[in-house]
Short mmCIF file of C-alpha atoms in Angstrom, two decimals:
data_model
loop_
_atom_site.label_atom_id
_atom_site.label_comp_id
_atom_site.label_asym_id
_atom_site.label_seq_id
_atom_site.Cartn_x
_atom_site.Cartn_y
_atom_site.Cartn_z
CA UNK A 1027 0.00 0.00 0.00
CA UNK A 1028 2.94 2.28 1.13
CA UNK A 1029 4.61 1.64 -2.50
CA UNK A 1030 1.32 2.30 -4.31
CA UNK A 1031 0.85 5.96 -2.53
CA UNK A 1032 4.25 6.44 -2.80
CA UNK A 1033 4.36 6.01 -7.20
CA UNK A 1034 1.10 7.86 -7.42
CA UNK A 1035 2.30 10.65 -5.52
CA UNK A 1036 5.12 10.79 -8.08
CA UNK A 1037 3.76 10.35 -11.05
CA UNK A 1038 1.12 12.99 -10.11
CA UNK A 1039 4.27 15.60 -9.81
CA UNK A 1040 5.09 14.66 -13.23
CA UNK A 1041 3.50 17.83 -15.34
CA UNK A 1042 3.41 15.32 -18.68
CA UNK A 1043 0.61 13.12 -16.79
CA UNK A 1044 -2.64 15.03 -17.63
CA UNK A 1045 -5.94 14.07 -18.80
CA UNK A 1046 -7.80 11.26 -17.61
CA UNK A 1047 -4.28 9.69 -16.63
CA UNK A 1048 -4.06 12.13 -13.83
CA UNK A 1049 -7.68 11.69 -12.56
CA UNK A 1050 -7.19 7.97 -12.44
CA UNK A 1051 -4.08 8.11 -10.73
CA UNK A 1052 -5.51 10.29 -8.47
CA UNK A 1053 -8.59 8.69 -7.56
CA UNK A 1054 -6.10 5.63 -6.75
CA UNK A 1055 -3.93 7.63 -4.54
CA UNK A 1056 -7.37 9.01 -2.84
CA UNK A 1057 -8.21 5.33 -2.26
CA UNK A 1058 -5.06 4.58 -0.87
CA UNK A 1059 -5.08 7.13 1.60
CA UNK A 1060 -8.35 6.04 2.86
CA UNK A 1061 -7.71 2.51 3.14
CA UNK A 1062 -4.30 3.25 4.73
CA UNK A 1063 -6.48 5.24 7.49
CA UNK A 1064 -8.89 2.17 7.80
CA UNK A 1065 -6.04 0.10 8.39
CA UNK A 1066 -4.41 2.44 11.12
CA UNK A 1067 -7.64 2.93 12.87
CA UNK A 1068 -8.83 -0.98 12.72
CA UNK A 1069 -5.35 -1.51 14.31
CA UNK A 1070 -5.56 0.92 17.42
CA UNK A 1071 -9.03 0.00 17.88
CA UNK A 1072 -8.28 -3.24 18.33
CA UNK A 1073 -5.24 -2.50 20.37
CA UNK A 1074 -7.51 -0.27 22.93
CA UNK A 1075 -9.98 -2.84 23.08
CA UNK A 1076 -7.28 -5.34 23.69
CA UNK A 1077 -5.93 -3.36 26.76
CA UNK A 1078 -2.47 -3.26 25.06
CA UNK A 1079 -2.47 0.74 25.38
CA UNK A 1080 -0.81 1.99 28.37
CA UNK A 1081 -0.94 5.68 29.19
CA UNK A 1082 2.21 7.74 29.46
CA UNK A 1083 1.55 10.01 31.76
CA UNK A 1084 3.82 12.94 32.24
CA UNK A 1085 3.96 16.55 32.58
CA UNK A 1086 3.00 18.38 29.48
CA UNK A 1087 3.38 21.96 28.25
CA UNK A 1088 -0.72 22.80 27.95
CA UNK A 1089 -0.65 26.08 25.87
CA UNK A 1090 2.15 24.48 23.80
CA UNK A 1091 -0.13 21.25 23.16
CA UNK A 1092 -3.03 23.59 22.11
CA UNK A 1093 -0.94 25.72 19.87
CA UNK A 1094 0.36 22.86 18.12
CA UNK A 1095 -3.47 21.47 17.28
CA UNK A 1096 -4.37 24.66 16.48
CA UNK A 1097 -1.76 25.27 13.86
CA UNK A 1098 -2.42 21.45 12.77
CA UNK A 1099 -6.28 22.42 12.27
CA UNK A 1100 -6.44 25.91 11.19
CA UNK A 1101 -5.10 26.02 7.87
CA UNK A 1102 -7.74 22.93 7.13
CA UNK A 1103 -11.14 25.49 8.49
CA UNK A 1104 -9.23 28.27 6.68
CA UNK A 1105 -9.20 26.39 3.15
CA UNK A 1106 -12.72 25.49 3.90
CA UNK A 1107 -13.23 29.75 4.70
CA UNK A 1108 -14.08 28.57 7.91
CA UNK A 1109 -13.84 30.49 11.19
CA UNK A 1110 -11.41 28.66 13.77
CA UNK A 1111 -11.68 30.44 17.32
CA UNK A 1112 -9.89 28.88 19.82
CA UNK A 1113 -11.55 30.06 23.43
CA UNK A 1114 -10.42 29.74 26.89
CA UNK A 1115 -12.20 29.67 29.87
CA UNK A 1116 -10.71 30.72 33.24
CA UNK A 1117 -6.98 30.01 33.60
CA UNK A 1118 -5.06 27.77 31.63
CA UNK A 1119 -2.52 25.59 33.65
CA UNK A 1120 1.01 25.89 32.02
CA UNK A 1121 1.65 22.67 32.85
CA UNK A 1122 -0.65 19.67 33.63
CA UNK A 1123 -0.09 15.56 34.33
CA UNK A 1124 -1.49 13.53 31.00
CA UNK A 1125 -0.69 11.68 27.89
CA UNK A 1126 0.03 14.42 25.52
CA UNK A 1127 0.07 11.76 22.45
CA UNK A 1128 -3.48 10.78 23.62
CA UNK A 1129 -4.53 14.10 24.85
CA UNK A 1130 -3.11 15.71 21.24
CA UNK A 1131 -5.32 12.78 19.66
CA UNK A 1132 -8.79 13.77 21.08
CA UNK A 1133 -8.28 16.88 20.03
CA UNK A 1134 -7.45 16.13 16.59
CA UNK A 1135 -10.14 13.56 15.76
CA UNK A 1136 -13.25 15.90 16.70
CA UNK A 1137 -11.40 19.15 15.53
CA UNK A 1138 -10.94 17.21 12.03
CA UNK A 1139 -14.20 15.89 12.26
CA UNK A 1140 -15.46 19.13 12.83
CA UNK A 1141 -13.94 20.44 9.86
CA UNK A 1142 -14.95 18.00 7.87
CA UNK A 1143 -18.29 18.28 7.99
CA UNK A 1144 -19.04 22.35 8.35
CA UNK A 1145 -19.06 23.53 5.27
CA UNK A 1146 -20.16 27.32 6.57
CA UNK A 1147 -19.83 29.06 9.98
CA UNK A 1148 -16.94 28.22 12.51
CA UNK A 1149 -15.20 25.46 14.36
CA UNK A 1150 -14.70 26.51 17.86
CA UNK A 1151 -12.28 25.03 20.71
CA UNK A 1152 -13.46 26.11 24.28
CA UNK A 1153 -11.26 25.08 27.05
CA UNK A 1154 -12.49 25.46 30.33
CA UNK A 1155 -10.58 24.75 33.54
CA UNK A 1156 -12.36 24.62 36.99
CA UNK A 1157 -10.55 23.09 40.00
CA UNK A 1158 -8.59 20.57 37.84
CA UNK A 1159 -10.67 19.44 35.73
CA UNK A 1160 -11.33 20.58 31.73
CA UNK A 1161 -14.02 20.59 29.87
CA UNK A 1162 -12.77 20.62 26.36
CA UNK A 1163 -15.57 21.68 23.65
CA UNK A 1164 -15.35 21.08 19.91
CA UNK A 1165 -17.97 22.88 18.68
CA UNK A 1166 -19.08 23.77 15.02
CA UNK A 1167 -21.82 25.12 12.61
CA UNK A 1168 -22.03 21.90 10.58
CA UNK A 1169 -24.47 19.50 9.38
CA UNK A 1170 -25.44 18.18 12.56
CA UNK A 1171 -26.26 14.66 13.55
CA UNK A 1172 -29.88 13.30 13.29
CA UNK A 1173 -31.52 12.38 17.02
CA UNK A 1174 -31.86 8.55 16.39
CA UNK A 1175 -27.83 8.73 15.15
CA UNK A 1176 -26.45 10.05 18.05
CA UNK A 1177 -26.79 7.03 20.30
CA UNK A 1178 -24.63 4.82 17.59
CA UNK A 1179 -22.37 7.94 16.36
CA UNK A 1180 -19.46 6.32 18.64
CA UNK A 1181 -19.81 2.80 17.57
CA UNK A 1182 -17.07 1.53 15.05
CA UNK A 1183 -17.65 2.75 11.18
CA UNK A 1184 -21.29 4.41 11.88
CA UNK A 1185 -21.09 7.61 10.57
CA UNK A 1186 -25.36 8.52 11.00
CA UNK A 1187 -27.12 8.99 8.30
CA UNK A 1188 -26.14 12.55 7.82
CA UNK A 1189 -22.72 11.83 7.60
CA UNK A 1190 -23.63 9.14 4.66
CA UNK A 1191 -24.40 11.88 2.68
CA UNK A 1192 -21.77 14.52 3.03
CA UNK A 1193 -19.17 13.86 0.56
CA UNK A 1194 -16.11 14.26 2.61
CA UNK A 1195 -17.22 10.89 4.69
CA UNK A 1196 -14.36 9.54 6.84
CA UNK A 1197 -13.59 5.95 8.07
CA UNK A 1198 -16.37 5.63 10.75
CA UNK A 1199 -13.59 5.29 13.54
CA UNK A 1200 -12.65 8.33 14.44
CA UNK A 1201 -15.11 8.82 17.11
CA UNK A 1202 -15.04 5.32 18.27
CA UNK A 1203 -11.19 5.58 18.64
CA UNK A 1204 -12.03 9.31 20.50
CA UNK A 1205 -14.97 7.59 22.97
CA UNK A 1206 -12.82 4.97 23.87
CA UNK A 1207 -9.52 7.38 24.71
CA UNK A 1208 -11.53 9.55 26.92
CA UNK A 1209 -12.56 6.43 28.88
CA UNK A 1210 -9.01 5.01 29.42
CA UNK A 1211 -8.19 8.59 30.78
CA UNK A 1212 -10.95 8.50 32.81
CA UNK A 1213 -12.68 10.85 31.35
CA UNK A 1214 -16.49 11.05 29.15
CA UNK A 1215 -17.25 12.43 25.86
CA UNK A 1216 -20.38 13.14 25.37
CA UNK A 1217 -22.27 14.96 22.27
CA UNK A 1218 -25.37 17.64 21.96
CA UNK A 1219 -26.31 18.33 18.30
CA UNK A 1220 -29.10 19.72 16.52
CA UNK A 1221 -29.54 18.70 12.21
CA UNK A 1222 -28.70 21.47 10.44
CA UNK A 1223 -27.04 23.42 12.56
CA UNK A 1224 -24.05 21.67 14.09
CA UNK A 1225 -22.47 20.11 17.00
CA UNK A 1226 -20.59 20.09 20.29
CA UNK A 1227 -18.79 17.59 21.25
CA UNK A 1228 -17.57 17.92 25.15
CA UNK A 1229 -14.97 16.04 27.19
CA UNK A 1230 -14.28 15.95 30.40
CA UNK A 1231 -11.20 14.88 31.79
CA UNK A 1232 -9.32 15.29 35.44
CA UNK A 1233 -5.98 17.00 34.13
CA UNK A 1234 -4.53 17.83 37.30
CA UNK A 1235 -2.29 20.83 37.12
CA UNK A 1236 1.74 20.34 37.49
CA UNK A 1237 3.21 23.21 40.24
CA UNK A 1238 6.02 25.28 39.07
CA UNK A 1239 8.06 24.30 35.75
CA UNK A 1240 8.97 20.57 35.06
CA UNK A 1241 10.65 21.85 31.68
CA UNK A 1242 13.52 24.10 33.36
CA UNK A 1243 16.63 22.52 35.26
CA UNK A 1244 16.46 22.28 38.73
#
């Protein structure tokens, strides 16, 4: 799969393939890409679900973690002329205990999802920290999520009915992968969402905050 991206890619950068060529190779890399996200996802599913993920736990940089997401996320909403508004609530901690690979993961599966399907409006992050705990909101202007999907939105490749439709349809696993991460940090996702006019998806998570400066030399 890696060596069929990987000639595609080239040959697409080579300005004598044009024509139906070019939309054929590209559909194939397209394909590719998808099925190599299919096959990532069906592997750390299983791997949660398995109990072989461990959490690294560690002090981590907060504002630096949320800077990096949002420069990961903006430039996506922007091409889509989308508003991206990052918000915070009360004080953010400089430093907190968590996994920041796991932590930087949430984020990025309902931020991308989030993007994905809004196709006018905003995508929002609101962080809000009260007495150790955040409540971190994704929350968008999208196409919303039908009452009778929102039950199954989280189970593995069910997208709801809406999400059928939209023509920038993902694997179906980036929510499960999402649910199940907030659970092994001990936290809950859960979703409010109204068809036709978008969707917040909030987690809640103990990130207790680290005193002083781990990151400078004793």
């Amino acid at each position: 799969l890696n060596s069929i991206l990987g000639y595609t890619q080239i040959l697409l950068k080579n300005p004598q393939v044009d024509g139906w060529l070019r939309d054929t190779l590209a559909t194939i890399h397209h394909s590719g890409e998808h099925m190599h996200a299919l096959i990532d996802g069906s592997l750390e599913l299983a791997r949660i679900e398995a109990g072989r993920i461990r959490l690294d736990v560690a002090p981590v940089p907060l504002p630096e973690l949320v800077e990096d997401v949002e420069a990961m996320l903006r430039p996506r909403a922007e091409a889509k002329r989308l508003r991206f508004e990052v918000e915070v609530l009360g004080t953010m901690p400089p430093w907190i205990r968590a996994d920041a690979k796991r932590l930087r993961q949430i984020l990025i599966n309902l931020l991308a999802n989030a993007v994905r399907f809004t196709q006018h409006g905003e995508v929002r992050l609101r962080l809000d920290f009260r007495r150790q705990v955040a409540r971190l909101d994704v929350v968008d202007t999208g196409i919303g999520i039908a009452p009778q999907d929102q039950e199954r939105i989280f189970l593995p490749f069910e997208r709801g009915s809406a999400g059928r439709r939209a023509s920038e349809a993902g694997t179906g696993l980036g929510l499960t992968i999402t649910h199940l991460l907030t659970e092994l940090m001990g936290g809950e996702l859960v979703l409010e969402s109204t068809p036709g006019r978008g969707s917040t998806f909030s987690v809640r998570v103990y990130l207790p905050r680290v005193s002083g400066d781990p990151g400078r030399p004793g």
